[in-house]
Amino acid sequence: MAKTIRYIALALMLLNLPSFFLAKVGSGAGGLGSALMYAILLVYSVIVRRVSFLGFFIILGLSYFLISGVHLYSGEESAFIYTFIKFMIVVVFGAEAVRYTTKKEMFYLLLIGAMSIVLNATFFGDSYGRYSGFYLDPNAAGFICITGFALTFGLNKSKIKLLGQFIFSLAGFFTFSRTFILLWVILILISLIINAKNIKIALIGFVIVTLLISFSSIFKLNTVRFNQLKSIVSSEEVSTNELGKGSRTTTWSYFYDYIYEKPVFGNGYGSFQGRGLRRVGPHNSFLLVIGESGIFPFIVFIGLYGLLIFKGIQLFRERPYLLMMGLGQFLFLLTSHNYFTSTYLILSTMWIYIRTKELSNAQE
């Protein structure tokens, strides 16, 4: 009974189903899915009679929301409180569900998410040409793919591992996320430290790109991103204007002055989100935290991911996938400012944190 409830809760969170239902079915289905997700977490904790308190996440949530909420910049107070409560439910009551989620279970859930992207591209093409499946946003979908791709390096069965690497890579390329492609290359380079034979994984990417080029008439692919990818593969000259268009570093620079003006307590909740100080957010979770709530929550946030990477390096010889997943998350957060509202992102971070902490304690 407890395991079934845990699976339902994990599926709702990791597959982004409430948001998907809201966008594709309607507000009723979305609201019901969201309420079910949080209710199931509470029910699961009652059934197992345990609650895990992850200090880093609780301190981060309390400091970010309470400091930024004192001087609410935009949005209704009720929406702010609702977001705060949802985040705390996930980190307090979701932690116990994450603790008992095995590596194999996490892999298959992420694989289902990646398959939704492939199905989106194959059967439900659109004029935008960047696909996201359950995740609605191609950059978020790219995060799921890179997280799953990193996790495959912890699998033992070679056939399942190879299948996972192919599907996560294919789905990731369908998102046409520049962050995914960069991280994909970085993880392959890191994998060569594990075993030089992992260079064969790069062939997967070559095969996928070749297939995309060969069957481009079938898939409605994003013209600009596809042409950039095609030009790189064929060694053609790529327009620097196109590559630099909408670059994250340019977006970040728009927010630096706001941070310099109020570095201690920030500019308030909502100031670094859509319709805040600027029309769009900074696409950087670290800038979001310091910009809205100041230096203390920022130190906690940096400390959390610094710890994951530091411990990941220490455990690299035994569990290389933990460093690869942690590094992938850290770099993804440099391009996204939706950390506190993305349950799949919070959940996967807690999973890495718990696995890292358990293994570190076992070595002491």
Short mmCIF file of N, CA and C in Angstrom, two decimals, residues 41-196:
data_model
loop_
_atom_site.label_atom_id
_atom_site.label_comp_id
_atom_site.label_asym_id
_atom_site.label_seq_id
_atom_site.Cartn_x
_atom_site.Cartn_y
_atom_site.Cartn_z
N LEU A 41 1.33 13.00 -0.49
CA LEU A 41 2.57 13.11 0.30
C LEU A 41 2.25 13.08 1.79
N LEU A 42 1.20 13.78 2.17
CA LEU A 42 0.80 13.79 3.58
C LEU A 42 0.32 12.41 4.02
N VAL A 43 -0.47 11.76 3.17
CA VAL A 43 -0.98 10.42 3.49
C VAL A 43 0.17 9.43 3.62
N TYR A 44 1.15 9.52 2.73
CA TYR A 44 2.29 8.61 2.78
C TYR A 44 3.05 8.73 4.09
N SER A 45 3.23 9.97 4.55
CA SER A 45 3.94 10.19 5.81
C SER A 45 3.17 9.62 6.99
N VAL A 46 1.85 9.70 6.93
CA VAL A 46 1.02 9.13 8.00
C VAL A 46 1.13 7.61 8.00
N ILE A 47 1.12 7.01 6.82
CA ILE A 47 1.17 5.55 6.71
C ILE A 47 2.50 5.00 7.22
N VAL A 48 3.62 5.63 6.78
CA VAL A 48 4.94 5.13 7.19
C VAL A 48 5.33 5.65 8.57
N ARG A 49 4.58 6.64 9.08
CA ARG A 49 4.80 7.21 10.41
C ARG A 49 6.21 7.78 10.57
N ARG A 50 6.68 8.38 9.52
CA ARG A 50 8.01 9.00 9.57
C ARG A 50 8.01 10.28 8.75
N VAL A 51 8.80 11.23 9.19
CA VAL A 51 9.02 12.47 8.46
C VAL A 51 10.52 12.76 8.50
N SER A 52 11.10 13.08 7.35
CA SER A 52 12.51 13.40 7.29
C SER A 52 12.70 14.91 7.21
N PHE A 53 13.58 15.43 8.04
CA PHE A 53 13.86 16.86 8.03
C PHE A 53 15.24 17.10 7.42
N LEU A 54 15.25 17.59 6.20
CA LEU A 54 16.50 17.91 5.52
C LEU A 54 16.81 19.38 5.79
N GLY A 55 17.76 19.60 6.69
CA GLY A 55 18.03 20.95 7.17
C GLY A 55 18.29 21.97 6.09
N PHE A 56 19.12 21.61 5.10
CA PHE A 56 19.47 22.56 4.04
C PHE A 56 18.22 23.08 3.33
N PHE A 57 17.30 22.17 3.00
CA PHE A 57 16.12 22.54 2.23
C PHE A 57 15.13 23.34 3.06
N ILE A 58 14.99 22.97 4.34
CA ILE A 58 14.07 23.69 5.22
C ILE A 58 14.58 25.11 5.47
N ILE A 59 15.87 25.24 5.76
CA ILE A 59 16.45 26.57 5.99
C ILE A 59 16.37 27.42 4.73
N LEU A 60 16.64 26.80 3.58
CA LEU A 60 16.55 27.52 2.31
C LEU A 60 15.13 28.03 2.09
N GLY A 61 14.13 27.16 2.26
CA GLY A 61 12.74 27.56 2.05
C GLY A 61 12.30 28.65 3.00
N LEU A 62 12.59 28.49 4.28
CA LEU A 62 12.18 29.48 5.27
C LEU A 62 12.85 30.83 5.03
N SER A 63 14.16 30.81 4.79
CA SER A 63 14.89 32.08 4.62
C SER A 63 14.47 32.79 3.33
N TYR A 64 14.34 32.04 2.23
CA TYR A 64 13.97 32.66 0.96
C TYR A 64 12.57 33.26 1.02
N PHE A 65 11.61 32.47 1.44
CA PHE A 65 10.22 32.95 1.42
C PHE A 65 9.95 34.00 2.48
N LEU A 66 10.48 33.82 3.69
CA LEU A 66 10.18 34.79 4.75
C LEU A 66 10.85 36.13 4.51
N ILE A 67 12.10 36.12 4.05
CA ILE A 67 12.79 37.38 3.79
C ILE A 67 12.20 38.09 2.57
N SER A 68 12.00 37.35 1.48
CA SER A 68 11.46 37.98 0.26
C SER A 68 10.00 38.38 0.45
N GLY A 69 9.29 37.64 1.31
CA GLY A 69 7.87 37.92 1.51
C GLY A 69 7.60 39.14 2.37
N VAL A 70 8.60 39.56 3.16
CA VAL A 70 8.42 40.75 4.01
C VAL A 70 8.11 41.97 3.16
N HIS A 71 8.79 42.06 2.00
CA HIS A 71 8.53 43.17 1.08
C HIS A 71 8.14 42.60 -0.28
N LEU A 72 6.93 42.03 -0.30
CA LEU A 72 6.38 41.41 -1.51
C LEU A 72 6.36 42.43 -2.64
N TYR A 73 7.03 42.07 -3.76
CA TYR A 73 7.14 43.01 -4.87
C TYR A 73 5.92 42.96 -5.78
N SER A 74 5.55 41.77 -6.17
CA SER A 74 4.42 41.63 -7.10
C SER A 74 3.63 40.37 -6.80
N GLY A 75 2.40 40.33 -7.26
CA GLY A 75 1.54 39.18 -7.06
C GLY A 75 0.72 39.30 -5.80
N GLU A 76 -0.30 38.49 -5.71
CA GLU A 76 -1.17 38.52 -4.54
C GLU A 76 -0.52 37.78 -3.37
N GLU A 77 -0.82 38.24 -2.18
CA GLU A 77 -0.26 37.63 -0.98
C GLU A 77 -0.69 36.18 -0.85
N SER A 78 -1.92 35.88 -1.23
CA SER A 78 -2.42 34.50 -1.13
C SER A 78 -1.63 33.56 -2.03
N ALA A 79 -1.25 34.03 -3.24
CA ALA A 79 -0.46 33.20 -4.15
C ALA A 79 0.92 32.93 -3.58
N PHE A 80 1.50 33.95 -2.94
CA PHE A 80 2.82 33.80 -2.30
C PHE A 80 2.75 32.75 -1.19
N ILE A 81 1.74 32.85 -0.33
CA ILE A 81 1.59 31.91 0.78
C ILE A 81 1.36 30.50 0.26
N TYR A 82 0.57 30.38 -0.80
CA TYR A 82 0.27 29.07 -1.39
C TYR A 82 1.56 28.43 -1.92
N THR A 83 2.40 29.21 -2.61
CA THR A 83 3.66 28.70 -3.14
C THR A 83 4.59 28.28 -2.01
N PHE A 84 4.65 29.08 -0.96
CA PHE A 84 5.47 28.78 0.20
C PHE A 84 5.06 27.46 0.85
N ILE A 85 3.76 27.28 1.06
CA ILE A 85 3.26 26.06 1.70
C ILE A 85 3.55 24.84 0.83
N LYS A 86 3.35 24.95 -0.47
CA LYS A 86 3.60 23.83 -1.38
C LYS A 86 5.08 23.43 -1.34
N PHE A 87 5.97 24.41 -1.35
CA PHE A 87 7.40 24.10 -1.30
C PHE A 87 7.74 23.36 -0.01
N MET A 88 7.22 23.83 1.12
CA MET A 88 7.54 23.21 2.40
C MET A 88 6.94 21.81 2.50
N ILE A 89 5.78 21.57 1.91
CA ILE A 89 5.19 20.23 1.91
C ILE A 89 6.10 19.27 1.15
N VAL A 90 6.61 19.72 0.01
CA VAL A 90 7.48 18.86 -0.81
C VAL A 90 8.76 18.52 -0.05
N VAL A 91 9.42 19.53 0.55
CA VAL A 91 10.72 19.26 1.18
C VAL A 91 10.58 18.53 2.52
N VAL A 92 9.45 18.69 3.21
CA VAL A 92 9.28 18.02 4.50
C VAL A 92 8.67 16.63 4.32
N PHE A 93 7.55 16.57 3.63
CA PHE A 93 6.84 15.29 3.51
C PHE A 93 7.30 14.49 2.28
N GLY A 94 7.89 15.17 1.30
CA GLY A 94 8.39 14.44 0.14
C GLY A 94 9.73 13.77 0.39
N ALA A 95 10.45 14.26 1.39
CA ALA A 95 11.79 13.72 1.66
C ALA A 95 11.76 12.23 2.00
N GLU A 96 10.74 11.83 2.75
CA GLU A 96 10.65 10.41 3.14
C GLU A 96 10.36 9.52 1.94
N ALA A 97 9.54 10.02 1.02
CA ALA A 97 9.26 9.26 -0.20
C ALA A 97 10.53 9.14 -1.05
N VAL A 98 11.30 10.21 -1.11
CA VAL A 98 12.53 10.21 -1.89
C VAL A 98 13.56 9.26 -1.28
N ARG A 99 13.61 9.22 0.04
CA ARG A 99 14.59 8.38 0.73
C ARG A 99 14.49 6.91 0.31
N TYR A 100 13.28 6.43 0.06
CA TYR A 100 13.08 5.03 -0.28
C TYR A 100 12.93 4.79 -1.78
N THR A 101 13.27 5.80 -2.56
CA THR A 101 13.22 5.65 -4.02
C THR A 101 14.57 5.15 -4.51
N THR A 102 14.58 3.98 -5.09
CA THR A 102 15.83 3.38 -5.53
C THR A 102 16.33 4.03 -6.82
N LYS A 103 17.56 3.73 -7.14
CA LYS A 103 18.16 4.24 -8.37
C LYS A 103 17.39 3.75 -9.59
N LYS A 104 16.98 2.49 -9.56
CA LYS A 104 16.23 1.92 -10.69
C LYS A 104 14.87 2.60 -10.84
N GLU A 105 14.19 2.86 -9.72
CA GLU A 105 12.88 3.52 -9.77
C GLU A 105 13.01 4.93 -10.32
N MET A 106 14.01 5.65 -9.87
CA MET A 106 14.24 7.00 -10.37
C MET A 106 14.53 6.97 -11.87
N PHE A 107 15.32 6.00 -12.30
CA PHE A 107 15.66 5.87 -13.72
C PHE A 107 14.42 5.68 -14.58
N TYR A 108 13.55 4.75 -14.18
CA TYR A 108 12.38 4.45 -15.01
C TYR A 108 11.38 5.61 -15.03
N LEU A 109 11.24 6.32 -13.93
CA LEU A 109 10.35 7.48 -13.91
C LEU A 109 10.87 8.57 -14.85
N LEU A 110 12.16 8.83 -14.80
CA LEU A 110 12.75 9.82 -15.70
C LEU A 110 12.66 9.35 -17.16
N LEU A 111 12.78 8.04 -17.36
CA LEU A 111 12.68 7.49 -18.71
C LEU A 111 11.29 7.70 -19.29
N ILE A 112 10.26 7.54 -18.46
CA ILE A 112 8.88 7.80 -18.91
C ILE A 112 8.75 9.27 -19.32
N GLY A 113 9.32 10.16 -18.50
CA GLY A 113 9.29 11.58 -18.84
C GLY A 113 9.97 11.86 -20.17
N ALA A 114 11.12 11.22 -20.41
CA ALA A 114 11.83 11.41 -21.67
C ALA A 114 11.03 10.86 -22.84
N MET A 115 10.36 9.72 -22.64
CA MET A 115 9.55 9.14 -23.71
C MET A 115 8.40 10.06 -24.10
N SER A 116 7.87 10.82 -23.13
CA SER A 116 6.78 11.76 -23.46
C SER A 116 7.28 12.83 -24.43
N ILE A 117 8.56 13.18 -24.33
CA ILE A 117 9.15 14.17 -25.24
C ILE A 117 9.28 13.59 -26.64
N VAL A 118 9.74 12.35 -26.71
CA VAL A 118 9.88 11.67 -28.01
C VAL A 118 8.52 11.53 -28.68
N LEU A 119 7.51 11.14 -27.92
CA LEU A 119 6.16 11.00 -28.47
C LEU A 119 5.61 12.36 -28.91
N ASN A 120 5.90 13.39 -28.15
CA ASN A 120 5.48 14.74 -28.51
C ASN A 120 6.05 15.13 -29.87
N ALA A 121 7.33 14.86 -30.07
CA ALA A 121 8.00 15.22 -31.33
C ALA A 121 7.54 14.35 -32.49
N THR A 122 7.25 13.09 -32.21
CA THR A 122 6.92 12.13 -33.27
C THR A 122 5.49 12.25 -33.76
N PHE A 123 4.56 12.42 -32.82
CA PHE A 123 3.14 12.38 -33.19
C PHE A 123 2.40 13.70 -33.00
N PHE A 124 2.98 14.64 -32.28
CA PHE A 124 2.27 15.89 -32.00
C PHE A 124 3.16 17.10 -32.29
N GLY A 125 3.72 17.10 -33.48
CA GLY A 125 4.60 18.20 -33.88
C GLY A 125 3.85 19.51 -33.99
N ASP A 126 4.58 20.61 -33.80
CA ASP A 126 3.96 21.93 -33.92
C ASP A 126 4.93 22.90 -34.60
N SER A 127 4.48 24.11 -34.81
CA SER A 127 5.26 25.10 -35.54
C SER A 127 6.47 25.59 -34.75
N TYR A 128 6.42 25.47 -33.41
CA TYR A 128 7.54 25.92 -32.60
C TYR A 128 8.78 25.05 -32.83
N GLY A 129 8.57 23.75 -32.91
CA GLY A 129 9.66 22.85 -33.28
C GLY A 129 10.62 22.48 -32.17
N ARG A 130 10.30 22.85 -30.92
CA ARG A 130 11.08 22.40 -29.76
C ARG A 130 10.10 21.67 -28.85
N TYR A 131 10.44 20.46 -28.45
CA TYR A 131 9.45 19.60 -27.81
C TYR A 131 9.76 19.37 -26.33
N SER A 132 8.69 19.17 -25.56
CA SER A 132 8.85 19.11 -24.11
C SER A 132 8.00 18.05 -23.42
N GLY A 133 7.10 17.38 -24.12
CA GLY A 133 6.30 16.33 -23.51
C GLY A 133 5.51 16.81 -22.31
N PHE A 134 5.59 16.07 -21.22
CA PHE A 134 4.86 16.42 -20.00
C PHE A 134 5.32 17.75 -19.39
N TYR A 135 6.50 18.22 -19.76
CA TYR A 135 7.13 19.32 -19.03
C TYR A 135 6.80 20.70 -19.59
N LEU A 136 6.13 20.75 -20.74
CA LEU A 136 5.58 21.98 -21.31
C LEU A 136 6.63 23.00 -21.75
N ASP A 137 7.80 22.99 -21.13
CA ASP A 137 8.88 23.91 -21.48
C ASP A 137 10.09 23.09 -21.93
N PRO A 138 10.64 23.35 -23.12
CA PRO A 138 11.74 22.55 -23.63
C PRO A 138 12.99 22.58 -22.76
N ASN A 139 13.24 23.69 -22.08
CA ASN A 139 14.42 23.76 -21.22
C ASN A 139 14.25 22.88 -19.99
N ALA A 140 13.04 22.87 -19.42
CA ALA A 140 12.75 21.97 -18.30
C ALA A 140 12.85 20.52 -18.74
N ALA A 141 12.36 20.23 -19.94
CA ALA A 141 12.45 18.88 -20.48
C ALA A 141 13.91 18.48 -20.68
N GLY A 142 14.73 19.43 -21.10
CA GLY A 142 16.16 19.17 -21.26
C GLY A 142 16.80 18.80 -19.93
N PHE A 143 16.34 19.42 -18.84
CA PHE A 143 16.86 19.10 -17.52
C PHE A 143 16.56 17.64 -17.16
N ILE A 144 15.34 17.21 -17.42
CA ILE A 144 14.95 15.82 -17.13
C ILE A 144 15.85 14.86 -17.91
N CYS A 145 16.10 15.20 -19.16
CA CYS A 145 16.91 14.32 -20.01
C CYS A 145 18.36 14.25 -19.53
N ILE A 146 18.92 15.37 -19.14
CA ILE A 146 20.33 15.35 -18.70
C ILE A 146 20.45 14.67 -17.35
N THR A 147 19.42 14.81 -16.49
CA THR A 147 19.44 14.13 -15.19
C THR A 147 19.37 12.62 -15.40
N GLY A 148 18.47 12.17 -16.28
CA GLY A 148 18.36 10.76 -16.57
C GLY A 148 19.61 10.21 -17.24
N PHE A 149 20.18 11.00 -18.16
CA PHE A 149 21.40 10.58 -18.86
C PHE A 149 22.53 10.39 -17.86
N ALA A 150 22.67 11.30 -16.90
CA ALA A 150 23.71 11.18 -15.88
C ALA A 150 23.48 9.94 -15.02
N LEU A 151 22.22 9.67 -14.69
CA LEU A 151 21.89 8.53 -13.84
C LEU A 151 22.24 7.20 -14.50
N THR A 152 22.22 7.14 -15.83
CA THR A 152 22.53 5.87 -16.52
C THR A 152 23.94 5.38 -16.21
N PHE A 153 24.83 6.29 -15.82
CA PHE A 153 26.19 5.88 -15.52
C PHE A 153 26.29 5.16 -14.17
N GLY A 154 25.16 5.04 -13.48
CA GLY A 154 25.12 4.26 -12.25
C GLY A 154 24.44 2.92 -12.43
N LEU A 155 23.99 2.61 -13.65
CA LEU A 155 23.31 1.34 -13.91
C LEU A 155 24.32 0.23 -14.21
N ASN A 156 23.95 -0.99 -13.86
CA ASN A 156 24.86 -2.13 -14.05
C ASN A 156 24.56 -2.90 -15.34
N LYS A 157 23.28 -3.03 -15.68
CA LYS A 157 22.92 -3.80 -16.87
C LYS A 157 23.21 -2.98 -18.13
N SER A 158 24.11 -3.49 -18.94
CA SER A 158 24.60 -2.72 -20.09
C SER A 158 23.51 -2.42 -21.12
N LYS A 159 22.60 -3.37 -21.35
CA LYS A 159 21.57 -3.15 -22.36
C LYS A 159 20.60 -2.05 -21.93
N ILE A 160 20.17 -2.10 -20.66
CA ILE A 160 19.27 -1.07 -20.13
C ILE A 160 19.99 0.28 -20.12
N LYS A 161 21.25 0.26 -19.75
CA LYS A 161 22.05 1.48 -19.71
C LYS A 161 22.15 2.11 -21.09
N LEU A 162 22.45 1.30 -22.10
CA LEU A 162 22.58 1.80 -23.47
C LEU A 162 21.24 2.32 -23.99
N LEU A 163 20.16 1.59 -23.70
CA LEU A 163 18.83 2.03 -24.13
C LEU A 163 18.49 3.37 -23.49
N GLY A 164 18.76 3.50 -22.20
CA GLY A 164 18.49 4.75 -21.50
C GLY A 164 19.29 5.90 -22.08
N GLN A 165 20.56 5.67 -22.36
CA GLN A 165 21.40 6.73 -22.91
C GLN A 165 20.90 7.17 -24.28
N PHE A 166 20.40 6.23 -25.06
CA PHE A 166 19.87 6.59 -26.38
C PHE A 166 18.59 7.41 -26.25
N ILE A 167 17.66 6.96 -25.41
CA ILE A 167 16.37 7.65 -25.28
C ILE A 167 16.55 9.03 -24.66
N PHE A 168 17.36 9.13 -23.60
CA PHE A 168 17.58 10.44 -22.98
C PHE A 168 18.28 11.40 -23.94
N SER A 169 19.20 10.87 -24.74
CA SER A 169 19.90 11.71 -25.71
C SER A 169 18.95 12.16 -26.82
N LEU A 170 18.17 11.22 -27.36
CA LEU A 170 17.22 11.55 -28.42
C LEU A 170 16.21 12.59 -27.93
N ALA A 171 15.62 12.33 -26.77
CA ALA A 171 14.64 13.27 -26.23
C ALA A 171 15.27 14.63 -25.97
N GLY A 172 16.51 14.63 -25.46
CA GLY A 172 17.20 15.88 -25.18
C GLY A 172 17.45 16.69 -26.43
N PHE A 173 17.84 16.02 -27.50
CA PHE A 173 18.06 16.73 -28.76
C PHE A 173 16.76 17.27 -29.34
N PHE A 174 15.65 16.58 -29.08
CA PHE A 174 14.35 17.08 -29.53
C PHE A 174 13.96 18.38 -28.83
N THR A 175 14.49 18.61 -27.64
CA THR A 175 14.19 19.87 -26.94
C THR A 175 14.93 21.05 -27.56
N PHE A 176 16.01 20.76 -28.27
CA PHE A 176 16.88 21.80 -28.84
C PHE A 176 17.30 22.81 -27.77
N SER A 177 17.52 22.29 -26.58
CA SER A 177 18.02 23.12 -25.48
C SER A 177 19.54 23.21 -25.58
N ARG A 178 20.07 24.41 -25.70
CA ARG A 178 21.51 24.59 -25.77
C ARG A 178 22.17 24.13 -24.48
N THR A 179 21.47 24.32 -23.36
CA THR A 179 22.01 23.88 -22.07
C THR A 179 22.14 22.36 -22.04
N PHE A 180 21.13 21.65 -22.56
CA PHE A 180 21.20 20.20 -22.60
C PHE A 180 22.39 19.74 -23.44
N ILE A 181 22.55 20.31 -24.62
CA ILE A 181 23.63 19.87 -25.52
C ILE A 181 25.00 20.12 -24.88
N LEU A 182 25.17 21.28 -24.24
CA LEU A 182 26.43 21.58 -23.57
C LEU A 182 26.70 20.59 -22.44
N LEU A 183 25.69 20.34 -21.61
CA LEU A 183 25.85 19.42 -20.49
C LEU A 183 26.08 17.99 -20.98
N TRP A 184 25.42 17.63 -22.06
CA TRP A 184 25.58 16.30 -22.64
C TRP A 184 27.04 16.07 -23.04
N VAL A 185 27.64 17.07 -23.66
CA VAL A 185 29.05 16.97 -24.05
C VAL A 185 29.95 16.90 -22.82
N ILE A 186 29.67 17.74 -21.82
CA ILE A 186 30.48 17.76 -20.59
C ILE A 186 30.42 16.40 -19.89
N LEU A 187 29.23 15.80 -19.80
CA LEU A 187 29.10 14.52 -19.12
C LEU A 187 29.81 13.40 -19.88
N ILE A 188 29.81 13.46 -21.19
CA ILE A 188 30.54 12.47 -21.96
C ILE A 188 32.04 12.59 -21.69
N LEU A 189 32.54 13.83 -21.62
CA LEU A 189 33.95 14.04 -21.32
C LEU A 189 34.30 13.52 -19.92
N ILE A 190 33.41 13.75 -18.96
CA ILE A 190 33.63 13.23 -17.61
C ILE A 190 33.61 11.70 -17.62
N SER A 191 32.74 11.12 -18.43
CA SER A 191 32.62 9.66 -18.47
C SER A 191 33.90 9.01 -18.97
N LEU A 192 34.70 9.75 -19.72
CA LEU A 192 35.96 9.19 -20.22
C LEU A 192 36.94 8.95 -19.08
N ILE A 193 36.77 9.68 -17.97
CA ILE A 193 37.61 9.45 -16.79
C ILE A 193 37.25 8.10 -16.18
N ILE A 194 35.98 7.74 -16.25
CA ILE A 194 35.53 6.45 -15.72
C ILE A 194 36.09 5.32 -16.57
N ASN A 195 35.90 5.46 -17.86
CA ASN A 195 36.35 4.42 -18.79
C ASN A 195 36.49 5.04 -20.18
N ALA A 196 37.66 4.91 -20.78
CA ALA A 196 37.90 5.50 -22.10
C ALA A 196 36.95 4.91 -23.14
#
